[in-house]
Coordinates of C-alpha atoms in Angstrom, one line a residue:
Chain A
R13 CA 84.0 -78.6 -95.8
K14 CA 86.9 -79.4 -93.7
E15 CA 85.7 -81.1 -90.3
V16 CA 87.8 -78.7 -88.2
E17 CA 88.7 -75.5 -90.0
Q18 CA 91.2 -72.6 -89.1
D19 CA 92.6 -69.6 -90.4
P20 CA 96.3 -70.5 -91.6
G21 CA 97.6 -67.1 -91.1
P22 CA 100.2 -66.4 -90.8
F23 CA 99.6 -63.8 -88.0
N24 CA 102.7 -61.4 -87.7
V25 CA 102.5 -59.4 -84.3
P26 CA 104.8 -57.4 -82.2
E27 CA 105.8 -58.4 -78.7
G28 CA 103.2 -57.7 -76.2
A29 CA 100.3 -57.8 -78.7
T30 CA 97.0 -59.3 -77.9
V31 CA 96.2 -62.1 -80.5
A32 CA 93.3 -64.3 -81.3
F33 CA 92.6 -67.4 -83.3
N34 CA 89.3 -69.0 -84.2
C35 CA 88.6 -72.5 -85.2
T36 CA 85.3 -73.8 -86.5
Y37 CA 83.9 -77.6 -86.3
S38 CA 81.3 -79.3 -88.3
N39 CA 80.3 -82.2 -86.0
S40 CA 77.8 -81.2 -83.6
A41 CA 78.6 -84.6 -81.7
S42 CA 82.0 -83.4 -80.8
Q43 CA 82.6 -83.6 -77.1
S44 CA 86.0 -82.3 -76.2
F45 CA 88.1 -79.6 -77.6
F46 CA 91.8 -78.8 -77.3
W47 CA 94.4 -76.4 -78.6
Y48 CA 98.0 -77.9 -79.3
R49 CA 101.0 -76.2 -80.1
Q50 CA 103.6 -77.3 -82.8
D51 CA 106.9 -75.6 -83.0
C52 CA 108.7 -75.8 -86.5
R53 CA 109.6 -79.6 -87.3
K54 CA 108.6 -80.7 -83.7
E55 CA 106.0 -82.8 -82.1
P56 CA 102.6 -81.3 -81.3
K57 CA 102.2 -80.8 -77.4
L58 CA 99.0 -80.0 -75.6
L59 CA 98.5 -76.3 -74.7
M60 CA 95.1 -76.6 -73.1
S61 CA 92.1 -78.1 -72.9
V62 CA 88.9 -76.0 -73.6
Y63 CA 85.8 -76.2 -71.5
S64 CA 82.3 -75.0 -71.9
S65 CA 82.6 -72.3 -69.3
G66 CA 85.8 -71.0 -71.0
N67 CA 89.1 -71.4 -69.4
E68 CA 92.5 -69.5 -68.7
D69 CA 96.0 -70.7 -67.8
G70 CA 98.3 -67.5 -67.4
R71 CA 98.3 -65.4 -71.0
F72 CA 96.0 -67.9 -72.6
T73 CA 92.4 -68.0 -72.7
A74 CA 90.2 -70.6 -74.7
Q75 CA 86.8 -70.3 -75.4
L76 CA 83.8 -72.7 -76.6
N77 CA 80.6 -71.6 -78.2
R78 CA 78.8 -75.0 -79.1
A79 CA 75.6 -73.2 -80.8
S80 CA 77.9 -71.8 -83.2
Q81 CA 80.4 -74.6 -83.5
Y82 CA 83.7 -72.4 -82.6
I83 CA 86.5 -72.6 -80.4
S84 CA 88.8 -69.3 -79.9
L85 CA 92.2 -69.0 -78.4
L86 CA 93.2 -65.6 -76.8
I87 CA 97.0 -64.8 -76.3
R88 CA 97.7 -61.9 -74.3
D89 CA 101.1 -60.1 -73.9
S90 CA 102.7 -62.2 -76.8
K91 CA 106.4 -63.4 -76.1
L92 CA 108.8 -64.1 -78.8
S93 CA 108.5 -67.9 -77.5
D94 CA 105.0 -68.0 -78.4
S95 CA 105.8 -68.1 -82.2
A96 CA 104.4 -71.5 -83.4
T97 CA 101.6 -73.1 -85.0
Y98 CA 98.5 -73.7 -82.8
L99 CA 96.5 -76.6 -83.8
C100 CA 92.7 -77.0 -83.1
V101 CA 91.5 -80.5 -82.1
V102 CA 88.1 -81.7 -81.7
R103 CA 87.4 -85.2 -80.3
Y104 CA 84.3 -87.4 -80.5
N105 CA 83.8 -91.1 -79.8
A106 CA 83.8 -93.2 -82.9
G107 CA 83.4 -96.9 -81.7
N108 CA 86.2 -97.6 -79.5
N109 CA 88.3 -94.9 -80.9
R110 CA 88.8 -91.5 -79.4
K111 CA 88.5 -89.9 -82.8
L112 CA 90.5 -86.7 -82.8
I113 CA 90.1 -84.4 -85.9
W114 CA 92.9 -82.1 -86.4
G115 CA 92.7 -78.5 -87.9
L116 CA 95.6 -77.6 -90.3
G117 CA 96.9 -75.0 -87.6
T118 CA 97.0 -71.2 -87.5
S119 CA 100.8 -70.0 -87.9
L120 CA 101.9 -67.1 -85.3
A121 CA 105.2 -65.0 -85.5
V122 CA 105.8 -63.0 -82.7
N123 CA 108.3 -60.1 -83.8
P124 CA 110.6 -58.2 -81.5
Chain B
E908 CA 111.8 -88.7 -67.8
A909 CA 108.5 -89.6 -69.4
Q910 CA 108.8 -89.8 -73.2
V911 CA 107.9 -91.3 -76.5
T912 CA 110.7 -92.7 -78.5
Q913 CA 110.7 -93.0 -82.1
N914 CA 113.5 -94.3 -84.4
P915 CA 114.6 -93.6 -86.9
R916 CA 114.3 -90.0 -86.7
Y917 CA 115.1 -89.5 -90.6
L918 CA 115.3 -92.2 -93.2
I919 CA 115.9 -92.1 -97.1
T920 CA 114.8 -95.4 -98.7
V921 CA 114.0 -96.7 -101.9
T922 CA 110.4 -97.8 -103.4
G923 CA 109.4 -101.5 -102.1
K924 CA 112.4 -101.9 -99.4
K925 CA 110.5 -102.9 -96.0
L926 CA 111.2 -100.6 -93.3
T927 CA 110.2 -100.5 -89.5
V928 CA 109.5 -97.6 -87.3
T929 CA 109.8 -98.3 -84.0
C930 CA 108.1 -96.5 -81.1
S931 CA 108.3 -97.0 -77.3
Q932 CA 106.7 -95.3 -74.5
N933 CA 107.5 -95.2 -70.8
M934 CA 104.7 -94.2 -69.3
N935 CA 102.6 -97.2 -69.0
H936 CA 99.9 -95.9 -71.3
E937 CA 97.4 -98.4 -72.9
Y938 CA 96.4 -96.3 -76.0
M939 CA 99.0 -95.9 -78.7
S940 CA 98.4 -94.4 -82.2
W941 CA 100.5 -93.5 -85.2
Y942 CA 100.2 -90.3 -87.3
R943 CA 101.3 -88.8 -90.5
Q944 CA 101.6 -85.1 -91.3
D945 CA 101.8 -83.6 -94.7
P946 CA 101.3 -80.2 -95.8
G947 CA 97.9 -79.1 -96.4
L948 CA 96.4 -82.2 -95.2
G949 CA 97.5 -82.0 -91.3
L950 CA 97.6 -84.8 -88.9
R951 CA 96.1 -88.1 -90.2
Q952 CA 95.8 -91.2 -88.2
I953 CA 97.1 -94.4 -89.5
Y954 CA 96.4 -97.1 -86.9
Y955 CA 95.7 -96.9 -83.1
S956 CA 95.9 -99.5 -80.5
M957 CA 93.7 -99.6 -77.3
N958 CA 96.1 -102.1 -75.4
V959 CA 98.2 -105.2 -76.0
E960 CA 97.1 -107.3 -78.9
V961 CA 94.2 -104.8 -80.0
T962 CA 94.8 -102.7 -82.9
D963 CA 92.6 -101.2 -85.4
K964 CA 92.7 -99.0 -88.5
G965 CA 92.6 -95.4 -88.4
D966 CA 91.9 -92.8 -91.4
V967 CA 94.7 -93.8 -93.8
P968 CA 95.6 -97.3 -93.0
E969 CA 96.7 -98.6 -96.7
G970 CA 100.0 -99.4 -97.2
Y971 CA 100.9 -99.8 -93.4
K972 CA 100.6 -102.4 -90.6
V973 CA 101.3 -102.4 -86.9
S974 CA 101.7 -105.0 -84.1
R975 CA 101.2 -104.3 -80.3
K976 CA 102.9 -107.4 -78.3
E977 CA 103.9 -105.3 -75.5
K978 CA 102.5 -102.4 -74.0
R979 CA 105.3 -100.1 -74.3
N980 CA 106.1 -100.5 -78.2
F981 CA 103.9 -100.0 -81.4
P982 CA 106.0 -100.2 -84.5
L983 CA 104.9 -99.0 -87.7
I984 CA 105.9 -101.3 -90.6
L985 CA 105.8 -100.3 -94.4
E986 CA 106.0 -103.4 -96.3
S987 CA 106.7 -102.1 -99.4
P988 CA 107.1 -98.4 -99.3
S989 CA 106.2 -96.0 -102.0
P990 CA 106.8 -92.2 -102.7
N991 CA 103.3 -91.3 -101.7
Q992 CA 104.2 -92.5 -98.1
T993 CA 106.9 -89.9 -98.0
S994 CA 106.0 -88.0 -94.9
L995 CA 106.6 -87.0 -91.3
Y996 CA 105.2 -89.5 -88.8
F997 CA 104.4 -89.4 -85.2
C998 CA 103.7 -91.9 -82.7
A999 CA 101.4 -90.9 -79.8
S1000 CA 100.4 -92.6 -76.6
S1001 CA 97.9 -91.6 -74.0
S1002 CA 96.3 -93.0 -70.6
D1003 CA 93.3 -94.7 -71.8
R1004 CA 91.5 -95.0 -68.5
V1005 CA 91.0 -91.1 -68.4
F1006 CA 91.5 -89.7 -71.7
T1007 CA 91.8 -86.2 -71.1
G1008 CA 92.5 -85.3 -74.6
E1009 CA 96.4 -85.1 -74.2
L1010 CA 98.3 -87.4 -76.4
F1011 CA 102.4 -87.6 -75.7
F1012 CA 104.0 -87.4 -79.1
G1013 CA 107.4 -88.8 -80.2
E1014 CA 109.8 -86.3 -81.8
G1015 CA 108.6 -87.3 -85.1
S1016 CA 110.3 -89.5 -88.1
R1017 CA 110.7 -87.8 -91.4
L1018 CA 110.7 -90.5 -94.2
T1019 CA 111.3 -90.1 -97.7
V1020 CA 110.9 -92.7 -100.2
L1021 CA 112.6 -92.4 -103.5

């Protein structure tokens, strides 16, 4: 079983739609959780951190469920510019290293 | 402008010909790391460095070397490249003092080894 698993998609949605991605992780010692965005052939960029109480940034809402070991990302009112791959990232400490485990990503295509 | 700069961005080379991919950051970050990204395998850490002269292996260090002689630079060295090192490579940095999980990535170096 992969340490971090995501539905690869692709998710094809029309503009204005609401779309949700889930991500499960296997290491219960995981301490921090993040969503990164990666455009085609570009570098990943932090979209948002995921806090235990859930957090929102504009049209984006992230949730964490530690008991079930999953993270979610909700995008409301999708824009064409939201088309990208969304990477779920989990961190735990491994000695001196801030160990980041990356999911393979969920591909989103927002269509006009 | 805060950035991580990698060079070269694209490289085609042949088996066994030593090469170096440079990485430089201007954010005074202590933590730097190299990743490779391959289809179906995602991002995997090659090496990381907590500070000058401090480096350590990540998950896939075989065939690679790194050095950290200055805080801003973290070159990746392939002493004898092989075709299985064909990949997209990313250098990343982060402030170690308050690690928020935000890694700043370079634009990537696409390497092909024939």
